Structure formats: C-alpha cells, structure tokens
Amino acid sequence: MDAFTQMYRHSIEEPDAFWAKQALCVDWQVPFTRVRNIDIGPDIVSIKWFADGTLNACHNCVDRHVDARGDQVAILWEGDEPGLAERITYRELHGAVCRLANGLRSLGIGKGDRVAIYLPMIPEAAISMLACARLGAVHSVVFGGFSAEALAGRIRDCGARVVVTANEGVRGGRTIPLKHNMDKALESCPFVEKCIVVGRTASQVDWVEGRDIRYLDLVDTMNAECEPEWMNAEDPLFILYTSGSTGKPKGVLHTTGGYLVACALSHRHVFDYRDGDIFWCTADVGWVTGHSYIVYGPLANGATTVMFEGIPTWPTPSRFWEICDRHGVTIFYTAPTAIRALMREGDEHVMRIDRSSLRILGSVGEPINPEAWRWYFEVVGEGRCPVIDTWWQTETGTIMIAPVPGVTPLKPGSAALPFFGVEPVLVDDAGRVLEGVAEGLLCLRDAGPGIMRTIHGDPARFIETYFRRFPGLYFTGDGCRRDEDGFYWITGRIDDVINVSGHRLGTAEIEGALVAHQAVAEAAVVGYPDAVKGQGIHAFVTLKAGEGETEALRQELRDFVRRQIGAIAQPDVIQWATALPKTRSGKIMRRILRKLAEGKVEELGDVSTLVDPGVVAALADVARARK
Ligand code: PRX
C-alpha cells in the first residue's frame, strides 16, 4: 500500500515527470517533448497530452507484438453457439487488419475520415476499429442493439463516409437484422458512399449495387502489409455517442496518445495484468468499456483478449463460467446487472463449473450493491479473487477510481481510491469543495491523459456540460460519498441520466421518442430502482385529446420507442397521466414523479408549488393501486 500511495502522490504532485515515464509503455514514432498542456477557462477548454509526439494506435496494439509474440492468441472469440470459437494470433490479426486497412484505403478512406461500425461481437468489430486506427480514420462504433433511427442519427452526426455492418447478428440463439437496420438508416444518410457487409450468417439480405460491398470481397485481394499512418498524439482516434441529460446523444471524442497510454496503464495496474493472463471483458464493443478493455488496453499490453458474441444466460446460466473454464480465463470483468441476473438463477449454475483459473474479478457500469458484491466474491471467486469495482465514464475514457488488487483493502460497494493521475473532488451544490468525510457531487480536478477532448461538432456543449458549473473542475454528473478512509462510494447520477442494465440513457431521449408519436401530447420519464437492472424506466404519458388510454396503445408506444432508440430504452411502465405535475413556471416536478414511480406515495413532500396539486393526487391513486 505504501508503494502504491507513493506512486499515486507522485502522479498528482509531479504529473509531468510521472506521465513522461509512464507514456513509454507505448511506442512513439516521434517522441514527445511536452507532457501536459491543459487550459480550463470559462470559455475555452483545451486539453492536450504529449502534443508533439506521433504514434499509431494500431501499430501499438498489433505490429509491435508480432515479433515477440506473433503466435500468441490476440483475440479469442467465443460465438453465440457453445463450442464455436476462433483463435486469432497477433500475426494473423496483423494480416487481417492490414488487409482491411488497405481495403478501406482503396475506398478512399484516410486520415480524419469517419467510419461508422455497426457490428455484432465478432472479431471483425475489433479488426475494423484497428484498421481505422491504422489509417488515422476516426471510428464511431454504434451498439448493435440500437435501432435504425438511432444509428442514422449517429452516422449523420459524425458524417461517416463508409459504414461497416454484418448481414445479421446472432445473440442468445436469435438473429438481429443489422443490415436491414443499416439500409433503413442510410435512407437518410445519402453522403455514405460505401457499406461493407460481413457475412456472419448464411442469410441473404437486400443489396444496393454500387454501395454495398462484401467484406470478404474487399479484403480478399488486398495486401497483408499496410504502412500505418503516423498520427499526432492529439489526432482523434474515435467518436463514441453517449446519452446526456438533455438533447441528442453526444459524440464523445477521444484522441490517440493520451487515451492509449491511459488504456495500457490502467489495464495493467487495475487488473494486475501479467503476461500469460487470459483477459475477458464481457462488455459490447459498442460501449466505451469494450473500446478500452476489449480492444485498446489489452491489445496495447499484448494480452489475449476474449470476445464473446452471446449473452450470460444462453443456453444456460452457466455460460460465463463455461467460457472461463474452456479458455482458462484469469481476469474477468463484467457488469453488476449480469451478476445480479446470474445470482438470481442460483449458485448451482456457478458451482458445477470449474473456476480455478480465475484470479481477478472486475465490475463496471453502475453501483454494485454489497449483496451482489459478496456473491461475486464468495460464490464466483470462491473467496480468493479480489473484486475490483471500477468507476469511470465514456467521457473519462479509462478507469478513474478502483482498488488495486492485492494492495487496496476491499469494501463491498466502494470503488475505493483514485487511479494514478486522478484527483477527485467533492463539491456541494454551491461549488464549495468538501474535505474529509463528505457526500457531494463528484468532480475531477485531474483525470489523467485519457479524458475526452471535446464533443464532436459541439465544443460549446462540451464546456457547458462538463466545465461550466464548477470552474476549473470536470463535473461527472455523479453523486458520491467519501468515507473516513478516503474511499469513494458512488451514489449514482444526479442528473436526468438513467442506468438500465449498465446502459446509459437520457430520460430526455426517451421522452423525445414518446412525444414523436402522434397520440402523445406530453411525456416525462424517470428511473426507479430495479433489483436486477439497477434501474427500470417509468414513463408518464399524457395523450392528445380524443386518444384512448388503451393497452394496445401502451404496447404501440413501447414498440415505437424501440424503433426510435432500441429495445434497451423501452419503458417498463407506461402510466397514463391526464396532466403532468408542473410548477407555475412550467417545469415538470421530476422529484415527485420519481417518488411516484418508486411507489413512495407517502414521501411526495411539498406539492404546494404545483399549478394543480390535484394532478399528483390522481397519479398517486394509481401508484397506490399498483402497490
Ligand atoms: O453513473 C456512473 C455509472 O455509469 C456512468 C457512466 O456511464 P457510461 O459512460 O456508459 O460508462 C460506463 C462504463 C464505464 C457513471 O457516470 N458507473 C460506471 N461505473 C460505475 C458507475 N457507478 C457506480 N460504480 C461504478 N463502478
């Protein structure tokens, strides 16, 4: 612990010296001479790391390992169907990435061009990301669970010239019509020149001649060598969309050098990664966790990274542990929602499979309740594997707060202590910094080199969202408590962002989808606690005059939201409301709606500022009846 504390202090007190040394964990083509250049003012935020260095992320994740470990497995893919697996060595990965990079280049893709990737969890997803990185093209991966509408919005926002998809995805024994969704999305994206289609299944799909290209046809004739484009450290690596409390999803932009250093360093230390480990992060590459801890972190460290196409409960709730056993997984990283779902299925599904290869267990995406933590630790890890609860965000790029295995004492439910270079600050509503034991809003004074640089196409929103409220600090949107040992306990979002099964959604987005339906006059969405998903989605909906409050319409609205955003955003509860509770200034009182959704009718508090307190009484009657 002393050595860790000393190293942490060094990272905060002498960041230039600390990071200049740590940044050598990646290969630089032209070494940097400057480390940090950060300017956080009221109207301008400029974050630059290693700004005069050049490197290539793909070279660092692939090429540099070929000599030393060319025959080691880089990507260990397990298909949805049990037993279906593929092992891709670093040498093979190099060939596959170069061929696709040459293919993309033949389509005119180069430095700075955007490429949207809408793929299932197949090796081609990682290969596509790396091929973009090799060319200096900016990838934007869109989670395969998003609808055509949501996909189109992201493709339009990032202005992709080329998109990559698959004919179908396969998950939990079911197929997902990815190409069909892409076709629909591209109807409103005429600027997309080419659509590359991976044949995941044998199914035929509609084909647009001249636009669509089979992945295999593209790469088949390509050379397996491709010179990487040497990028400036601050050149963009990717854009990844995430939900905020208002408006449309934000294109979080990450750059090359700092992000890659942060990925490699955090992957090594937080998971105590060592040569020979089999590292499995169960996230989807469509989320930041997949970017940083399936692709960039593990591959930068020359690890074997597991990629799983399926779901934890198919065909049986033993699936995760079977994969661990079959492939000798040593480090396993998943989300509390999966842990809770499996816990509910019973210990026997875990116990019947050998888990002796496991060494470290990680958790990410939402607060892990102590009960799930203990089950994970005692049942899954047999009491011998530390549970590493990691707190971070799409925006921070890499892990910010986490225990270090074998070093930090563990407290179930706490993400423990800040990682190197990370300086958390708790503030109250008025922006006063809170010292010692305290509970407040979590900000970061420093977040290390991996933090986002801007919102693609909207630098003003970047400042407004993260830096305006508390000058000089990055505001995370989370509430947090610091205990007597200086350990951090994340209490959840304090804005209108909800976390459903580890998926981040803006309530405004779901409301937007609901009011787009012709029957809906107004809608308000709140989260409520759910034992497995963390939060469920409760929508209060006011219909237009003359529309009937029917079960059929309820179902139609659910389907409507699924088509607009995706299945993850479908409301669990739709409650009809003749009106929504509003203040005299017209603001919806979400505090009251949250209590109603939780069924805490007795705790509604002061409703006297409402225009019409009768509105609440009517909604409360329904809540009472539901209880
Ligand atoms: O509220 C926090 C929660 O997830 C949010 C970030 O979501 P996203 O950008 O989708 O990234 C998720 C994966 C990094 C945070 O603002 N969150 C994430 N990890 C934890 C967490 N809440 C509590 N404990 C965590 N370990």
PDB file of N, CA and C in Angstrom, residues 570-610:
ATOM      1  N   GLN A 570     -36.966   0.801 -24.046  1.00  0.00           N
ATOM      2  CA  GLN A 570     -38.416   0.594 -23.902  1.00  0.00           C
ATOM      3  C   GLN A 570     -38.859   0.795 -22.459  1.00  0.00           C
ATOM      4  N   PRO A 571     -39.878   1.622 -22.232  1.00  0.00           N
ATOM      5  CA  PRO A 571     -40.338   1.805 -20.857  1.00  0.00           C
ATOM      6  C   PRO A 571     -40.856   0.494 -20.266  1.00  0.00           C
ATOM      7  N   ASP A 572     -40.529   0.258 -18.993  1.00  0.00           N
ATOM      8  CA  ASP A 572     -41.079  -0.908 -18.291  1.00  0.00           C
ATOM      9  C   ASP A 572     -42.516  -0.608 -17.891  1.00  0.00           C
ATOM     10  N   VAL A 573     -42.750   0.636 -17.505  1.00  0.00           N
ATOM     11  CA  VAL A 573     -44.088   1.035 -17.079  1.00  0.00           C
ATOM     12  C   VAL A 573     -44.487   2.260 -17.882  1.00  0.00           C
ATOM     13  N   ILE A 574     -45.699   2.214 -18.445  1.00  0.00           N
ATOM     14  CA  ILE A 574     -46.255   3.437 -19.025  1.00  0.00           C
ATOM     15  C   ILE A 574     -47.510   3.760 -18.225  1.00  0.00           C
ATOM     16  N   GLN A 575     -47.467   4.900 -17.582  1.00  0.00           N
ATOM     17  CA  GLN A 575     -48.617   5.303 -16.764  1.00  0.00           C
ATOM     18  C   GLN A 575     -49.292   6.494 -17.431  1.00  0.00           C
ATOM     19  N   TRP A 576     -50.599   6.354 -17.668  1.00  0.00           N
ATOM     20  CA  TRP A 576     -51.332   7.474 -18.269  1.00  0.00           C
ATOM     21  C   TRP A 576     -51.469   8.585 -17.248  1.00  0.00           C
ATOM     22  N   ALA A 577     -51.329   9.804 -17.702  1.00  0.00           N
ATOM     23  CA  ALA A 577     -51.469  10.963 -16.809  1.00  0.00           C
ATOM     24  C   ALA A 577     -52.332  11.996 -17.526  1.00  0.00           C
ATOM     25  N   THR A 578     -53.404  12.414 -16.894  1.00  0.00           N
ATOM     26  CA  THR A 578     -54.235  13.436 -17.544  1.00  0.00           C
ATOM     27  C   THR A 578     -53.444  14.726 -17.690  1.00  0.00           C
ATOM     28  N   ALA A 579     -52.513  14.919 -16.757  1.00  0.00           N
ATOM     29  CA  ALA A 579     -51.589  16.055 -16.854  1.00  0.00           C
ATOM     30  C   ALA A 579     -50.353  15.696 -16.051  1.00  0.00           C
ATOM     31  N   LEU A 580     -49.261  16.436 -16.277  1.00  0.00           N
ATOM     32  CA  LEU A 580     -48.036  16.193 -15.508  1.00  0.00           C
ATOM     33  C   LEU A 580     -47.906  17.264 -14.425  1.00  0.00           C
ATOM     34  N   PRO A 581     -47.354  16.879 -13.267  1.00  0.00           N
ATOM     35  CA  PRO A 581     -47.207  17.876 -12.205  1.00  0.00           C
ATOM     36  C   PRO A 581     -46.173  18.940 -12.583  1.00  0.00           C
ATOM     37  N   LYS A 582     -46.604  20.184 -12.622  1.00  0.00           N
ATOM     38  CA  LYS A 582     -45.695  21.259 -13.040  1.00  0.00           C
ATOM     39  C   LYS A 582     -45.716  22.412 -12.062  1.00  0.00           C
ATOM     40  N   THR A 583     -44.592  23.085 -12.014  1.00  0.00           N
ATOM     41  CA  THR A 583     -44.541  24.308 -11.206  1.00  0.00           C
ATOM     42  C   THR A 583     -45.184  25.437 -12.010  1.00  0.00           C
ATOM     43  N   ARG A 584     -45.360  26.580 -11.358  1.00  0.00           N
ATOM     44  CA  ARG A 584     -46.001  27.701 -12.059  1.00  0.00           C
ATOM     45  C   ARG A 584     -45.167  28.165 -13.252  1.00  0.00           C
ATOM     46  N   SER A 585     -43.864  27.934 -13.159  1.00  0.00           N
ATOM     47  CA  SER A 585     -43.030  28.338 -14.298  1.00  0.00           C
ATOM     48  C   SER A 585     -43.005  27.262 -15.395  1.00  0.00           C
ATOM     49  N   GLY A 586     -43.819  26.210 -15.212  1.00  0.00           N
ATOM     50  CA  GLY A 586     -43.957  25.216 -16.272  1.00  0.00           C
ATOM     51  C   GLY A 586     -42.948  24.083 -16.206  1.00  0.00           C
ATOM     52  N   LYS A 587     -42.191  24.002 -15.126  1.00  0.00           N
ATOM     53  CA  LYS A 587     -41.187  22.946 -15.003  1.00  0.00           C
ATOM     54  C   LYS A 587     -41.823  21.667 -14.461  1.00  0.00           C
ATOM     55  N   ILE A 588     -41.548  20.559 -15.095  1.00  0.00           N
ATOM     56  CA  ILE A 588     -42.079  19.284 -14.593  1.00  0.00           C
ATOM     57  C   ILE A 588     -41.354  18.927 -13.291  1.00  0.00           C
ATOM     58  N   MET A 589     -42.117  18.567 -12.267  1.00  0.00           N
ATOM     59  CA  MET A 589     -41.519  18.223 -10.970  1.00  0.00           C
ATOM     60  C   MET A 589     -41.089  16.753 -10.982  1.00  0.00           C
ATOM     61  N   ARG A 590     -39.891  16.520 -11.407  1.00  0.00           N
ATOM     62  CA  ARG A 590     -39.406  15.144 -11.538  1.00  0.00           C
ATOM     63  C   ARG A 590     -39.228  14.456 -10.194  1.00  0.00           C
ATOM     64  N   ARG A 591     -38.906  15.265  -9.207  1.00  0.00           N
ATOM     65  CA  ARG A 591     -38.741  14.708  -7.861  1.00  0.00           C
ATOM     66  C   ARG A 591     -40.007  13.951  -7.462  1.00  0.00           C
ATOM     67  N   ILE A 592     -41.143  14.541  -7.752  1.00  0.00           N
ATOM     68  CA  ILE A 592     -42.421  13.911  -7.400  1.00  0.00           C
ATOM     69  C   ILE A 592     -42.664  12.677  -8.265  1.00  0.00           C
ATOM     70  N   LEU A 593     -42.358  12.793  -9.543  1.00  0.00           N
ATOM     71  CA  LEU A 593     -42.563  11.641 -10.432  1.00  0.00           C
ATOM     72  C   LEU A 593     -41.683  10.466 -10.018  1.00  0.00           C
ATOM     73  N   ARG A 594     -40.464  10.772  -9.567  1.00  0.00           N
ATOM     74  CA  ARG A 594     -39.575   9.696  -9.104  1.00  0.00           C
ATOM     75  C   ARG A 594     -40.178   8.979  -7.912  1.00  0.00           C
ATOM     76  N   LYS A 595     -40.691   9.737  -6.972  1.00  0.00           N
ATOM     77  CA  LYS A 595     -41.324   9.125  -5.791  1.00  0.00           C
ATOM     78  C   LYS A 595     -42.518   8.278  -6.218  1.00  0.00           C
ATOM     79  N   LEU A 596     -43.308   8.784  -7.137  1.00  0.00           N
ATOM     80  CA  LEU A 596     -44.473   8.030  -7.601  1.00  0.00           C
ATOM     81  C   LEU A 596     -44.030   6.726  -8.271  1.00  0.00           C
ATOM     82  N   ALA A 597     -42.979   6.814  -9.081  1.00  0.00           N
ATOM     83  CA  ALA A 597     -42.500   5.621  -9.779  1.00  0.00           C
ATOM     84  C   ALA A 597     -41.953   4.596  -8.790  1.00  0.00           C
ATOM     85  N   GLU A 598     -41.376   5.093  -7.706  1.00  0.00           N
ATOM     86  CA  GLU A 598     -40.864   4.182  -6.675  1.00  0.00           C
ATOM     87  C   GLU A 598     -41.975   3.642  -5.797  1.00  0.00           C
ATOM     88  N   GLY A 599     -43.180   4.169  -5.964  1.00  0.00           N
ATOM     89  CA  GLY A 599     -44.311   3.753  -5.137  1.00  0.00           C
ATOM     90  C   GLY A 599     -44.280   4.382  -3.757  1.00  0.00           C
ATOM     91  N   LYS A 600     -43.441   5.409  -3.568  1.00  0.00           N
ATOM     92  CA  LYS A 600     -43.333   6.058  -2.254  1.00  0.00           C
ATOM     93  C   LYS A 600     -44.324   7.220  -2.163  1.00  0.00           C
ATOM     94  N   VAL A 601     -45.583   6.844  -2.164  1.00  0.00           N
ATOM     95  CA  VAL A 601     -46.652   7.832  -2.234  1.00  0.00           C
ATOM     96  C   VAL A 601     -46.673   8.727  -0.994  1.00  0.00           C
ATOM     97  N   GLU A 602     -46.200   8.149   0.129  1.00  0.00           N
ATOM     98  CA  GLU A 602     -46.237   8.918   1.388  1.00  0.00           C
ATOM     99  C   GLU A 602     -45.144   9.981   1.418  1.00  0.00           C
ATOM    100  N   GLU A 603     -44.153   9.856   0.525  1.00  0.00           N
ATOM    101  CA  GLU A 603     -42.991  10.752   0.630  1.00  0.00           C
ATOM    102  C   GLU A 603     -42.958  11.829  -0.450  1.00  0.00           C
ATOM    103  N   LEU A 604     -44.127  12.228  -0.911  1.00  0.00           N
ATOM    104  CA  LEU A 604     -44.136  13.175  -2.030  1.00  0.00           C
ATOM    105  C   LEU A 604     -43.642  14.557  -1.632  1.00  0.00           C
ATOM    106  N   GLY A 605     -43.708  14.860  -0.363  1.00  0.00           N
ATOM    107  CA  GLY A 605     -43.203  16.160   0.101  1.00  0.00           C
ATOM    108  C   GLY A 605     -44.136  17.291  -0.293  1.00  0.00           C
ATOM    109  N   ASP A 606     -43.524  18.457  -0.346  1.00  0.00           N
ATOM    110  CA  ASP A 606     -44.306  19.663  -0.569  1.00  0.00           C
ATOM    111  C   ASP A 606     -44.798  19.739  -2.020  1.00  0.00           C
ATOM    112  N   VAL A 607     -46.101  19.758  -2.203  1.00  0.00           N
ATOM    113  CA  VAL A 607     -46.627  19.874  -3.567  1.00  0.00           C
ATOM    114  C   VAL A 607     -47.336  21.227  -3.764  1.00  0.00           C
ATOM    115  N   SER A 608     -47.122  22.111  -2.799  1.00  0.00           N
ATOM    116  CA  SER A 608     -47.885  23.372  -2.832  1.00  0.00           C
ATOM    117  C   SER A 608     -47.444  24.305  -3.959  1.00  0.00           C
ATOM    118  N   THR A 609     -46.233  24.094  -4.481  1.00  0.00           N
ATOM    119  CA  THR A 609     -45.785  24.989  -5.555  1.00  0.00           C
ATOM    120  C   THR A 609     -46.337  24.564  -6.919  1.00  0.00           C
ATOM    121  N   LEU A 610     -47.070  23.465  -6.927  1.00  0.00           N
ATOM    122  CA  LEU A 610     -47.612  22.989  -8.203  1.00  0.00           C
ATOM    123  C   LEU A 610     -48.800  23.838  -8.644  1.00  0.00           C
TER     124      LEU A 610
END
